[in-house]
N, CA and C atoms as an extended XYZ file, in Angstrom:
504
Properties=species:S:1:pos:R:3:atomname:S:1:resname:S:1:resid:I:1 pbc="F F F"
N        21.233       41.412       36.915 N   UNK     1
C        21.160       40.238       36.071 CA  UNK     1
C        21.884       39.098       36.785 C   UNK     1
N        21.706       37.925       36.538 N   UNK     2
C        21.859       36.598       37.344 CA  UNK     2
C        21.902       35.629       36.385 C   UNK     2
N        23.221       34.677       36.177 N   UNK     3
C        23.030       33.113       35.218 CA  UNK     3
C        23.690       32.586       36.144 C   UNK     3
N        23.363       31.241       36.731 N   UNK     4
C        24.373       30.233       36.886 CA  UNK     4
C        24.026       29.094       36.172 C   UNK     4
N        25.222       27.654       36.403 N   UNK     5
C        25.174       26.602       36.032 CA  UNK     5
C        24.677       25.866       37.512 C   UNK     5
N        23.629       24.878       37.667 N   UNK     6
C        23.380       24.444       38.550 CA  UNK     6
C        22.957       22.576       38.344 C   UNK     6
N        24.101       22.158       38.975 N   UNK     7
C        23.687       19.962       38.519 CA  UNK     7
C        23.365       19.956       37.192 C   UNK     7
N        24.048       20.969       36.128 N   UNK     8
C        24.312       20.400       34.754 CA  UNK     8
C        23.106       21.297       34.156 C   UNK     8
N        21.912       21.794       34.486 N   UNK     9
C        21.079       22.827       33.925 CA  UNK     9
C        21.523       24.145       34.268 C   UNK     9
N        20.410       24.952       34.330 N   UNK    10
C        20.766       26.545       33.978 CA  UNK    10
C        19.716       27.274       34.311 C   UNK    10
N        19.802       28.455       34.948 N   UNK    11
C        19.310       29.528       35.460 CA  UNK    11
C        19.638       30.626       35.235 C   UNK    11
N        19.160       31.544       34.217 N   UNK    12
C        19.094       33.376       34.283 CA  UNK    12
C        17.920       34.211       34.509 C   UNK    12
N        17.966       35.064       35.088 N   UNK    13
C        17.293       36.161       35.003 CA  UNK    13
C        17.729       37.436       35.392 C   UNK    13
N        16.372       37.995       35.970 N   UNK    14
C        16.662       39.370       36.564 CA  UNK    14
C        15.643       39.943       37.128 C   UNK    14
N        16.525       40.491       38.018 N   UNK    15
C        16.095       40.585       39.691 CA  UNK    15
C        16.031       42.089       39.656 C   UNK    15
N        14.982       43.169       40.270 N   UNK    16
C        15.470       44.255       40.626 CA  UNK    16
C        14.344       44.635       41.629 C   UNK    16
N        15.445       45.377       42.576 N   UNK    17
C        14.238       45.709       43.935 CA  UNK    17
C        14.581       47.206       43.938 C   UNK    17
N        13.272       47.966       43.888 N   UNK    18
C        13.294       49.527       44.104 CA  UNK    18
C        13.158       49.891       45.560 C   UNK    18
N        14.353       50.387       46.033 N   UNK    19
C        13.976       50.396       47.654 CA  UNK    19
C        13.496       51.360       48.340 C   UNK    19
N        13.253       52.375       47.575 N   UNK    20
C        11.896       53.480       47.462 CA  UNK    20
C        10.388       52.577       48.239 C   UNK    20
N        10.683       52.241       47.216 N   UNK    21
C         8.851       51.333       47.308 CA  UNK    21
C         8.189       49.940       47.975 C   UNK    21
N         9.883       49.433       47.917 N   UNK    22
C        10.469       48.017       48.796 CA  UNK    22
C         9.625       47.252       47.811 C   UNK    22
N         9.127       47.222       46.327 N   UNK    23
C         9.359       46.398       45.329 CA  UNK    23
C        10.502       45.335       44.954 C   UNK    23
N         9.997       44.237       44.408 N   UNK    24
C        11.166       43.016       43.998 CA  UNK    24
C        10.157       43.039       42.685 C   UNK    24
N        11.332       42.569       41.661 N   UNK    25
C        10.293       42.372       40.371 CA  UNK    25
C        11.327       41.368       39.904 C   UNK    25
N        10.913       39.585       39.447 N   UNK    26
C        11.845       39.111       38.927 CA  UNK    26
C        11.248       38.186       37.845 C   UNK    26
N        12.200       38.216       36.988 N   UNK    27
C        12.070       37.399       35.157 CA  UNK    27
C        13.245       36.384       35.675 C   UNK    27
N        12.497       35.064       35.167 N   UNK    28
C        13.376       34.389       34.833 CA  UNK    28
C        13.678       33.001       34.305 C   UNK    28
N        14.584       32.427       33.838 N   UNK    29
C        14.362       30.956       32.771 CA  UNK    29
C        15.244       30.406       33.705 C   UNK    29
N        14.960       28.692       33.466 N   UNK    30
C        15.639       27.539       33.987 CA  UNK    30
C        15.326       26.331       33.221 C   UNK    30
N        16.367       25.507       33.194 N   UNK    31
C        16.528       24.499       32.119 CA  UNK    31
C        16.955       23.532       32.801 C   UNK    31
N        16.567       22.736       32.989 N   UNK    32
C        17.055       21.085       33.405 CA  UNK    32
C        17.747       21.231       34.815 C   UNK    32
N        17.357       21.853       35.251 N   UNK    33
C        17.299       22.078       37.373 CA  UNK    33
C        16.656       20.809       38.361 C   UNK    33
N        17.325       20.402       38.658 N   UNK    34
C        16.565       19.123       39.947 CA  UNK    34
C        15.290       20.118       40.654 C   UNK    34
N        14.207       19.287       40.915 N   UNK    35
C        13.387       20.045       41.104 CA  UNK    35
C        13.704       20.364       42.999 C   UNK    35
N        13.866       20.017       42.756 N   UNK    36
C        14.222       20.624       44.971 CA  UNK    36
C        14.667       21.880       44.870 C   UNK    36
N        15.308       22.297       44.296 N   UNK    37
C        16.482       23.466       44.261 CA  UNK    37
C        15.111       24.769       44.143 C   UNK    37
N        13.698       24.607       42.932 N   UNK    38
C        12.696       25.334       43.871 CA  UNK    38
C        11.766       25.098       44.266 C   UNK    38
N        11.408       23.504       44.895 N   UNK    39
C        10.908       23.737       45.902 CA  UNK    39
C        11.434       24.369       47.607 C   UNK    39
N        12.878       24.026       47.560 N   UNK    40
C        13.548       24.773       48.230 CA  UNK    40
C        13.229       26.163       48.203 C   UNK    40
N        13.791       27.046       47.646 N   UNK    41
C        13.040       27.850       47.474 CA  UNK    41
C        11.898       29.151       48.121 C   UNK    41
N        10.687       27.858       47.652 N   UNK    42
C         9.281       28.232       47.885 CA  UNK    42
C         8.802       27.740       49.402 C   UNK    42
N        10.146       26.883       50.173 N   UNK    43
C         9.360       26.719       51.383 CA  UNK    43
C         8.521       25.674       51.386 C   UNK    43
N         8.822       24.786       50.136 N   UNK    44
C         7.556       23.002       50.183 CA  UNK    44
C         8.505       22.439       50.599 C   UNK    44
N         7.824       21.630       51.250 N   UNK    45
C         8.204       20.321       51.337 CA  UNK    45
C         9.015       19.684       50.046 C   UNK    45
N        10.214       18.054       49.862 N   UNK    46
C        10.782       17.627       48.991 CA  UNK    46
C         9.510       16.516       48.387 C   UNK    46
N         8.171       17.257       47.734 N   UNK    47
C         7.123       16.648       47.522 CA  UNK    47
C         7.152       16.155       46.361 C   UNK    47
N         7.905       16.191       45.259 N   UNK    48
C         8.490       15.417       44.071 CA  UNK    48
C         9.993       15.545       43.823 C   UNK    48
N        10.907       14.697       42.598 N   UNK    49
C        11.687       14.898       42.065 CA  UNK    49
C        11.691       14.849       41.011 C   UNK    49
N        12.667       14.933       39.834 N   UNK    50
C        12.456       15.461       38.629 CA  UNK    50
C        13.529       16.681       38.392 C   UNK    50
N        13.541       16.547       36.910 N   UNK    51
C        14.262       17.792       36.071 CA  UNK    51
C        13.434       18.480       35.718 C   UNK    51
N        13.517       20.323       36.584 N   UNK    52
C        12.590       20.957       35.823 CA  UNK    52
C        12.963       22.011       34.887 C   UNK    52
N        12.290       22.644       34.491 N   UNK    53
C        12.440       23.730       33.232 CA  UNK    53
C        11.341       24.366       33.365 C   UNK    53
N        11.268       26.187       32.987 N   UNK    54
C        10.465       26.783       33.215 CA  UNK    54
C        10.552       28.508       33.307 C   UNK    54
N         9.656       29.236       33.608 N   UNK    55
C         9.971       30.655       33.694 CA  UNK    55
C         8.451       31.292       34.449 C   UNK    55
N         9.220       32.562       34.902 N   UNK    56
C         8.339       33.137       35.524 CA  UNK    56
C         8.866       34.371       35.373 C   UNK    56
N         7.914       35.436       35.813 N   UNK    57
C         8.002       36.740       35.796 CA  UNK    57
C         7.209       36.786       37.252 C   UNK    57
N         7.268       37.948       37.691 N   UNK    58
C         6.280       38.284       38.942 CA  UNK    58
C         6.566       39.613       39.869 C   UNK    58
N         5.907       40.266       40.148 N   UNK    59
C         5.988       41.590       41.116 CA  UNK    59
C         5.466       41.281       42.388 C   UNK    59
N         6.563       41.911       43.768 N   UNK    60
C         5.991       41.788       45.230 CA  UNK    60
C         5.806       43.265       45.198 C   UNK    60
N         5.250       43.710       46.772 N   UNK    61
C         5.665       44.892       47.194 CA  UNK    61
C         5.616       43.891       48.542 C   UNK    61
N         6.982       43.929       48.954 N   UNK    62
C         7.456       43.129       49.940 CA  UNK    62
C         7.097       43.288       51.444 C   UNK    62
N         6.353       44.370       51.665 N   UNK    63
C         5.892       44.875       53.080 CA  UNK    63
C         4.423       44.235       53.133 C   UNK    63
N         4.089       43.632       51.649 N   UNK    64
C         2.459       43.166       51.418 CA  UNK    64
C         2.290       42.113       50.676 C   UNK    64
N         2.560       40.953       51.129 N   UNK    65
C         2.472       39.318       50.065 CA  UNK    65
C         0.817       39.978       49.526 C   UNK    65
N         0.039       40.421       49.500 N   UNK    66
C        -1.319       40.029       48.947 CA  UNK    66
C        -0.834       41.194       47.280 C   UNK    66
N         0.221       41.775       47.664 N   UNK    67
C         0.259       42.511       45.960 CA  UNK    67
C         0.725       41.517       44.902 C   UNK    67
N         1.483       40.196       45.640 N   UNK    68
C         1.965       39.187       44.445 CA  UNK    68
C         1.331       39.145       43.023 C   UNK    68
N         1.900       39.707       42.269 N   UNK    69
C         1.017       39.525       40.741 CA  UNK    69
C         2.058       38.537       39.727 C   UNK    69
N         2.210       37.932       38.894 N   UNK    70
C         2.555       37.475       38.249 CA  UNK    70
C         1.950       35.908       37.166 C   UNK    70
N         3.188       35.383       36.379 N   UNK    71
C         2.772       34.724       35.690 CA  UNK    71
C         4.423       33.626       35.876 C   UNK    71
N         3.642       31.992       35.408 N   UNK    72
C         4.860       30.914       34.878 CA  UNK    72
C         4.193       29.933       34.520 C   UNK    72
N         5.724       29.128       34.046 N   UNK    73
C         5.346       27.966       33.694 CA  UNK    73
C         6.384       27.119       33.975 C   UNK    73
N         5.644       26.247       34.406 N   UNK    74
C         6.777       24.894       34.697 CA  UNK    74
C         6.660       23.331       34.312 C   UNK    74
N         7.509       22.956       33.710 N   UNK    75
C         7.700       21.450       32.814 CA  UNK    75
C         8.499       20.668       33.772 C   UNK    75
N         8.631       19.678       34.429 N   UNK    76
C         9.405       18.935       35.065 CA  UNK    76
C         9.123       17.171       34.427 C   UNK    76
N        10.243       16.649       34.482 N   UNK    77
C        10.400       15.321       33.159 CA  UNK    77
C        10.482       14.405       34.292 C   UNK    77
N        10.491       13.370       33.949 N   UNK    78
C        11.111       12.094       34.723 CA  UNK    78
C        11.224       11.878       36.095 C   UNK    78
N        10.219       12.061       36.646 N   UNK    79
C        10.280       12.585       38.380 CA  UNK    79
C         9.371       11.550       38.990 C   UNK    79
N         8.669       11.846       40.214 N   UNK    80
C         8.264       11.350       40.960 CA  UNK    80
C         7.569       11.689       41.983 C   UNK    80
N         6.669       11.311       42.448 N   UNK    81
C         6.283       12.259       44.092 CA  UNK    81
C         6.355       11.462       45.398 C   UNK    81
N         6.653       11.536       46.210 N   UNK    82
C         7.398       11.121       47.269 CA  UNK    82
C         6.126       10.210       47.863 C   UNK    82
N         6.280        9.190       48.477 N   UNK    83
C         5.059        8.162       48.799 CA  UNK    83
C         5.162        8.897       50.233 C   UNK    83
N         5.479        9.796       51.189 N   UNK    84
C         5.324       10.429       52.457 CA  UNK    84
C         4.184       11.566       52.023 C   UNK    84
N         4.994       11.777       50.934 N   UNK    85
C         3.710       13.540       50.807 CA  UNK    85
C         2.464       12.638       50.237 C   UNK    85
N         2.341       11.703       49.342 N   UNK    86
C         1.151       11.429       49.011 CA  UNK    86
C         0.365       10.521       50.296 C   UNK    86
N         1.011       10.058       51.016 N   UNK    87
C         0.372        9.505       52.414 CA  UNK    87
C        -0.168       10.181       53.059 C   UNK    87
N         0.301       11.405       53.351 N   UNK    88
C         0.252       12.818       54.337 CA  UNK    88
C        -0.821       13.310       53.242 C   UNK    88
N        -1.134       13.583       51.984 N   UNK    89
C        -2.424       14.123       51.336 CA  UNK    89
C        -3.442       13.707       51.662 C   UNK    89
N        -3.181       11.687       51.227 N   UNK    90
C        -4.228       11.503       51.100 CA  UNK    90
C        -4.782       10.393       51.823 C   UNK    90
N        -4.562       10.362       53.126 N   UNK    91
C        -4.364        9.045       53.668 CA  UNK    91
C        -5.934        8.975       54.387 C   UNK    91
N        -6.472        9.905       54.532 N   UNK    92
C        -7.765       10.338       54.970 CA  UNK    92
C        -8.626        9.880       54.368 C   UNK    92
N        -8.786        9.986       52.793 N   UNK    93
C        -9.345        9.961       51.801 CA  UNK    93
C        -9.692        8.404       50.920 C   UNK    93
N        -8.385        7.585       51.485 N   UNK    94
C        -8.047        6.309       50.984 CA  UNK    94
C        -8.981        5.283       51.841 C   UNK    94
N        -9.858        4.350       51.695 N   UNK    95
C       -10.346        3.324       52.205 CA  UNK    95
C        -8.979        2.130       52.607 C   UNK    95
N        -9.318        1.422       52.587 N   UNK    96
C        -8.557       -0.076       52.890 CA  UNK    96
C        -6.723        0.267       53.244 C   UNK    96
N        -6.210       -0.997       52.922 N   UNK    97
C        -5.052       -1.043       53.456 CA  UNK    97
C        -3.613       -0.305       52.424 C   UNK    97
N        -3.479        0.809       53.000 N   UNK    98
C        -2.279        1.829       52.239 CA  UNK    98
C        -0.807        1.478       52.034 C   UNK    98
N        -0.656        0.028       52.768 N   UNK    99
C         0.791       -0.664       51.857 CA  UNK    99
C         0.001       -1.172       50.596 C   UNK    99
N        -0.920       -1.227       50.301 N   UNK   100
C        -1.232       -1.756       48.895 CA  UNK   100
C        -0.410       -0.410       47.587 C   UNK   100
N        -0.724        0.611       48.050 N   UNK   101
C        -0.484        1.946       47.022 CA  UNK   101
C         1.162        1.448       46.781 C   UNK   101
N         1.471        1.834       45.432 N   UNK   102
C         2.905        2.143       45.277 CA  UNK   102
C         3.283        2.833       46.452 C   UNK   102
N         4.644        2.926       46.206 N   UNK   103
C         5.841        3.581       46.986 CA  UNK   103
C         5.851        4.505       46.445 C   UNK   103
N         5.590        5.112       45.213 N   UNK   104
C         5.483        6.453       44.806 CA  UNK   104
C         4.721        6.075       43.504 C   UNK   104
N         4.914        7.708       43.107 N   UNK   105
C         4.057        7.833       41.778 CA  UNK   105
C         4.900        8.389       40.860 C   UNK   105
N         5.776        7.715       39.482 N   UNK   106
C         6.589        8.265       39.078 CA  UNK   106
C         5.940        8.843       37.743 C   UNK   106
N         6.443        9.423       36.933 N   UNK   107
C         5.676       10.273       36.184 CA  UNK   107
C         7.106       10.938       34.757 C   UNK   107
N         6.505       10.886       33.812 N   UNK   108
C         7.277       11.126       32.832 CA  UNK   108
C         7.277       12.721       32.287 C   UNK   108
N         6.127       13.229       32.833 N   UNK   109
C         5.852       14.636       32.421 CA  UNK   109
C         4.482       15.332       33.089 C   UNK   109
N         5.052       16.363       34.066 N   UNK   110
C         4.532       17.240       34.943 CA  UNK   110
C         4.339       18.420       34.387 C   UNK   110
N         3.688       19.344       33.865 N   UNK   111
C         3.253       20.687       33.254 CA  UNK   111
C         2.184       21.329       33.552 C   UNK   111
N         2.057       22.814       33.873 N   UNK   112
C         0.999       23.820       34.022 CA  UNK   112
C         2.076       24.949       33.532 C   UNK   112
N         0.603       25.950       33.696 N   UNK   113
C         1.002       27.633       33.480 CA  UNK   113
C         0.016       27.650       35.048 C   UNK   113
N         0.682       28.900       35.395 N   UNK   114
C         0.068       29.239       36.840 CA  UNK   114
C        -0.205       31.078       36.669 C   UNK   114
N        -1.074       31.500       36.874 N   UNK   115
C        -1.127       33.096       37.260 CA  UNK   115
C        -0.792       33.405       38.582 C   UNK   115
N        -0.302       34.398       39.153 N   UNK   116
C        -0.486       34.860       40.619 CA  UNK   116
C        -0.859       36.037       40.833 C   UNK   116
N        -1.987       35.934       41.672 N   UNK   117
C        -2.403       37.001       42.265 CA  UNK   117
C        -2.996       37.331       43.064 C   UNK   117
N        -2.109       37.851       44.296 N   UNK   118
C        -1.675       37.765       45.911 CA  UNK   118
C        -1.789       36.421       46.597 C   UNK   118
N        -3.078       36.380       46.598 N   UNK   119
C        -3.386       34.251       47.628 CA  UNK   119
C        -3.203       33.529       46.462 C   UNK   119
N        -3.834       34.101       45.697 N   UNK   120
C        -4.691       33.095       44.341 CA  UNK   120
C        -3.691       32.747       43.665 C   UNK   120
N        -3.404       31.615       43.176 N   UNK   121
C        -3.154       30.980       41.996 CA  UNK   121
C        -3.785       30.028       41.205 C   UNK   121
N        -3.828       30.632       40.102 N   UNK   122
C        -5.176       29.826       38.880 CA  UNK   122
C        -3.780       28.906       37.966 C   UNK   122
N        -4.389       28.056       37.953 N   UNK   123
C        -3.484       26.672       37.472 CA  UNK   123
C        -4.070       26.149       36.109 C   UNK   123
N        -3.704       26.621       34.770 N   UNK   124
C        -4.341       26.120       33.849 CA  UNK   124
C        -3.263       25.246       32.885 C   UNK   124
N        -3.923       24.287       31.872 N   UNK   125
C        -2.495       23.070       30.992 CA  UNK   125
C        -2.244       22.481       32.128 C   UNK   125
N        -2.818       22.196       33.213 N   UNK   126
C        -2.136       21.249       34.062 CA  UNK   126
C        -2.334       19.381       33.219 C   UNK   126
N        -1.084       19.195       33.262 N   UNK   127
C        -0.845       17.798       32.710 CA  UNK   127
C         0.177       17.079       33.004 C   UNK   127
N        -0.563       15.639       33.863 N   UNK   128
C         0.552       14.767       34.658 CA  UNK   128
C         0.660       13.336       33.485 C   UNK   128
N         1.840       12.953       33.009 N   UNK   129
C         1.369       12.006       32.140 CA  UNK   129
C         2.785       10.873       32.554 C   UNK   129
N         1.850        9.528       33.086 N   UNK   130
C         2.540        8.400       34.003 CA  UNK   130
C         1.871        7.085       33.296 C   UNK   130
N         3.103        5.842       33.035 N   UNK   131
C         2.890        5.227       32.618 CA  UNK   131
C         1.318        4.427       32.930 C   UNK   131
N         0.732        4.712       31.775 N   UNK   132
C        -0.854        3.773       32.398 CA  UNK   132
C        -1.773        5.400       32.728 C   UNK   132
N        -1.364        6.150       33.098 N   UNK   133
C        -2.154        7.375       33.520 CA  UNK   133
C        -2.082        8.799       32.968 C   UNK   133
N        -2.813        9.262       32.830 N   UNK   134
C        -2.777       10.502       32.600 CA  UNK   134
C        -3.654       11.720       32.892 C   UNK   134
N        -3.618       12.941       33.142 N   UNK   135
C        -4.602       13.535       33.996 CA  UNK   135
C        -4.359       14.938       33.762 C   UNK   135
N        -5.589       15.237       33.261 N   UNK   136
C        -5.251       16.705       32.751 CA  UNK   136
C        -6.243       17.878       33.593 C   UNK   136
N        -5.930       19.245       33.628 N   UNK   137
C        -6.795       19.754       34.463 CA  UNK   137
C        -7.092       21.091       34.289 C   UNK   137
N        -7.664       22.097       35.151 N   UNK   138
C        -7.187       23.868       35.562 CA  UNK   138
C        -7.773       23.869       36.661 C   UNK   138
N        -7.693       24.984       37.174 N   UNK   139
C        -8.333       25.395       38.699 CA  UNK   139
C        -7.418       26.475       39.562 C   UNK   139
N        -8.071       26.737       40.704 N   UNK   140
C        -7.525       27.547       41.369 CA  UNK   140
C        -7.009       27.072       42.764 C   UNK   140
N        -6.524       27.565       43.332 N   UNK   141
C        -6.277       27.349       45.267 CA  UNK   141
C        -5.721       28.549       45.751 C   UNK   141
N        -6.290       29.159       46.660 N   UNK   142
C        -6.379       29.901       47.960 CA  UNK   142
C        -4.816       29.821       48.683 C   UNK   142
N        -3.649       30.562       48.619 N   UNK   143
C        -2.570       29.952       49.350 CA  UNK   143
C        -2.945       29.451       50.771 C   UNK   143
N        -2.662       28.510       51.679 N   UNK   144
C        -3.511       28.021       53.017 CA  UNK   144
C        -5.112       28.199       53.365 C   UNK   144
N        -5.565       28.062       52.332 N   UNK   145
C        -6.971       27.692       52.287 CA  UNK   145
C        -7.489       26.585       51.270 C   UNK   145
N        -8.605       27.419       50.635 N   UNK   146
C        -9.524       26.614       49.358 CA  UNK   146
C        -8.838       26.096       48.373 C   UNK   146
N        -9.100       24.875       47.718 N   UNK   147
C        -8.778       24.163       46.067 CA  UNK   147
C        -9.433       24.223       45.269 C   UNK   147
N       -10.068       24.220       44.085 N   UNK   148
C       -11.170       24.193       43.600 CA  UNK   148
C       -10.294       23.921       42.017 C   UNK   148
N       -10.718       22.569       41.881 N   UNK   149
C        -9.724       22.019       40.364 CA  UNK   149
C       -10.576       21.212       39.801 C   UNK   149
N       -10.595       21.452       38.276 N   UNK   150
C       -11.286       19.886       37.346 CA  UNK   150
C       -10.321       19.490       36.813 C   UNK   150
N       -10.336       18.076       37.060 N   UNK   151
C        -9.286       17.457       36.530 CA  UNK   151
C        -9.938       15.991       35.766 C   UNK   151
N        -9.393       15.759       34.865 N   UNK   152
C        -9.688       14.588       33.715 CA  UNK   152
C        -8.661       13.357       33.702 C   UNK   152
N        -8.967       11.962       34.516 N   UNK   153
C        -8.492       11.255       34.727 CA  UNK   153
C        -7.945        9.979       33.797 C   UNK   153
N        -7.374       10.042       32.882 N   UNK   154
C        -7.773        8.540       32.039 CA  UNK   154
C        -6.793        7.841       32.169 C   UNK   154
N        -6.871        6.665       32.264 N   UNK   155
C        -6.409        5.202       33.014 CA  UNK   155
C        -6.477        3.737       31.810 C   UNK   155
N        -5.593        3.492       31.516 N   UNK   156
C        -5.121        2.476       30.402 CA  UNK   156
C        -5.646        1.274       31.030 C   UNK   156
N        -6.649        0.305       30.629 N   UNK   157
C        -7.610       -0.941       30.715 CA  UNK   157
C        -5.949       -1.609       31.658 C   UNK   157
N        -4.836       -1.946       31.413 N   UNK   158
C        -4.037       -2.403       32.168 CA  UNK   158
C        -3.851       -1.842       33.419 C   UNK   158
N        -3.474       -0.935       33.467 N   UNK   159
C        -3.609       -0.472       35.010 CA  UNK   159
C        -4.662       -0.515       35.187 C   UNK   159
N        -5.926        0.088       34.996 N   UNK   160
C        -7.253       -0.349       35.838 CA  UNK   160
C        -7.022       -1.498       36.104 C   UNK   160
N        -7.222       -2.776       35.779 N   UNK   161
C        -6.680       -3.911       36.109 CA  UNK   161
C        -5.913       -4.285       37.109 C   UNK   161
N        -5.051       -3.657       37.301 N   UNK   162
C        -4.453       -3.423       38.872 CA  UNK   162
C        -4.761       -2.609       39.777 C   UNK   162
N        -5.902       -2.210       39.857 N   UNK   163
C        -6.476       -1.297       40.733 CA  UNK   163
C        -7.542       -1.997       41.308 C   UNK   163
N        -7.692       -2.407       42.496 N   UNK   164
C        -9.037       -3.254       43.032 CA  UNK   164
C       -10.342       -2.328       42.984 C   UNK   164
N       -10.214       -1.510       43.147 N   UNK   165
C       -11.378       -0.560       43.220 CA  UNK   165
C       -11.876       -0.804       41.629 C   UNK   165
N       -11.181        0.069       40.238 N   UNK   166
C       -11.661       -0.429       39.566 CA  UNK   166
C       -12.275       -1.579       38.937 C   UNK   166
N       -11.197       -2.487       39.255 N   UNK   167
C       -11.344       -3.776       38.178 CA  UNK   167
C       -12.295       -4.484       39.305 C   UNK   167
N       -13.491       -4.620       40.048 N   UNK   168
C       -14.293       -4.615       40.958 CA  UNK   168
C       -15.193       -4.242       40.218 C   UNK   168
């Protein structure tokens, strides 16, 4: 079993590895955590910030990432995503001149449930909700491969308005 206090939120669970089988199996809650602490972690990049909250459960057999099975969910408030990672996404994708884009994309409320299982993670309740925007979704992605997501975009007549593409 495991609690700490971490930058004023909170983390418990529980951890247990059978070393018979070289199994890890871990449960666990977090409450108002800076979100770096897991993307750290997971090995991302510092691709947003934010307070997150959330839980997961999940089984390895650690000699074999493709047994990953599990389940979570994660809420992160008041954050942001870094104008480097969204350059580096989507800079390919963008027509015209990319000092026009914000400096970032800040966001009042970040939420999904995610399944895992081994590559796969199916992403469903995905919901980003930013002043003027909001965008709801599910889908899957391939860990270092395929995406495959529907996502539902809606955009407040004011911000379209500041968007040349739209208001065009």
């Amino acid at each position: 079993h495991f609690s700490a206090t971490v930058d004023g939120g909170s983390i418990q669970g529980l951890y247990n590895l059978k070393k018979a089988e070289n199994i890890c199996e871990l449960t666990a809650e977090w409450d108002a955590i800076p979100a770096h602490y897991l993307l750290d972690q997971l090995k991302f990049s510092h691709m947003l910030t934010g307070t997150m909250s959330g839980s997961t459960h999940f089984r390895l057999d650690l000699d074999d990432p493709g047994t990953l099975s599990g389940e979570a969910h994660v809420d992160i408030r008041d954050g942001q995503f870094s104008a480097d990672y969204l350059y580096n996404q989507f800079a390919e994708h963008l027509e015209g001149d990319l000092t026009s884009l914000p400096p970032s994309l800040k966001f009042s409320k970040l939420s999904c449930d995610l399944v895992l299982t081994g590559d796969q993670i199916r992403v469903s309740q995905l919901q980003l909700s930013s002043e003027g925007v909001k965008i709801t979704g599910s889908g899957q992605h391939i860990t270092d491969g395929d995406m495959d997501y529907t996502l539902t975009l809606a955009i407040s007549p004011g911000t379209a308005e500041r968007i040349p593409a739209l208001r065009d």
